[in-house]
């Protein structure tokens, strides 16, 4: 499974990119606003740090303007994935952009019906927001299960990009279901490394090694 970072914070991206474990980045208008950076500049900077797909979201609601925005965003770098919302206009633009070879990430997906339409519109990625569904007492991972089954039935090439991840268990559940990607906030990636028994084991090994009086170097 590919792991994308869900942030527009350059320092967070640089720090975790160094691990070699990060396969892409997703941003959205809220994350861009939070970064305090110029949108086009920060996307160009992220694309220079990360070789994999970097999602940059169009903000218009009408198809003609959204298409122009998408073309401008795609021109920033070859690894830009243009994000469009799961609306009629968004899927129209998705089809136009993907027909022209542009990578498209269809975002704000909350139902299997929406995901089916996105695959038919040629989406490169579909972003179901599991956390926001859980937030309203709806089974976010259940949606991933449905989409995974539907896409397998028809061999759709659209990659399932699990988004709105709220914790490590969401990443594990996404992997168990065979999702292609999870886009994860940096603090949750960091949490994935951690387990109290690992810390305890290292402490015990270090103490015992010290008692042996030996050294490797
Ligand atoms: O960036 C897309 C998605 O991961 C954001 O989810 O619910 O944390 O705003 P959320």
mmCIF file of C-alpha atoms and ligand atoms in Angstrom, residues 6 26-28 30-31 57 83 107 127 129 131-132 135 162-166 183 185, ligand 1:
data_model
loop_
_atom_site.group_PDB
_atom_site.id
_atom_site.type_symbol
_atom_site.label_atom_id
_atom_site.label_comp_id
_atom_site.label_asym_id
_atom_site.label_seq_id
_atom_site.Cartn_x
_atom_site.Cartn_y
_atom_site.Cartn_z
ATOM 1 C CA UNK A 6 -1.909 14.693 4.059
ATOM 2 C CA UNK A 26 -2.288 15.320 -0.748
ATOM 3 C CA UNK A 27 -3.335 18.886 -0.036
ATOM 4 C CA UNK A 28 -6.699 20.615 0.019
ATOM 5 C CA UNK A 30 -7.935 24.025 4.137
ATOM 6 C CA UNK A 31 -4.415 22.561 4.378
ATOM 7 C CA UNK A 57 -7.238 21.033 -5.572
ATOM 8 C CA UNK A 83 -8.053 17.315 -7.284
ATOM 9 C CA UNK A 107 -12.127 14.056 -3.703
ATOM 10 C CA UNK A 127 -10.642 9.836 -2.195
ATOM 11 C CA UNK A 129 -13.294 10.455 3.419
ATOM 12 C CA UNK A 131 -13.014 9.936 9.105
ATOM 13 C CA UNK A 132 -15.776 12.368 8.226
ATOM 14 C CA UNK A 135 -17.658 11.498 12.627
ATOM 15 C CA UNK A 162 -8.325 6.350 1.677
ATOM 16 C CA UNK A 163 -8.553 9.891 3.056
ATOM 17 C CA UNK A 164 -9.704 11.692 6.203
ATOM 18 C CA UNK A 165 -7.664 9.237 8.256
ATOM 19 C CA UNK A 166 -8.110 9.709 12.018
ATOM 20 C CA UNK A 183 -3.206 9.631 2.831
ATOM 21 C CA UNK A 185 -1.526 13.265 8.590
HETATM 22 O O1 LIG B 1 -7.056 16.025 2.431
HETATM 23 C C1 LIG B 1 -8.174 15.207 2.258
HETATM 24 C C2 LIG B 1 -8.635 14.582 3.545
HETATM 25 O O2 LIG B 1 -7.660 13.679 4.002
HETATM 26 C C3 LIG B 1 -8.910 15.588 4.632
HETATM 27 O O3 LIG B 1 -9.650 14.936 5.594
HETATM 28 O O4 LIG B 1 -11.393 15.059 7.367
HETATM 29 O O5 LIG B 1 -8.968 15.371 7.957
HETATM 30 O O6 LIG B 1 -10.152 17.171 6.692
HETATM 31 P P1 LIG B 1 -10.059 15.683 6.967
#
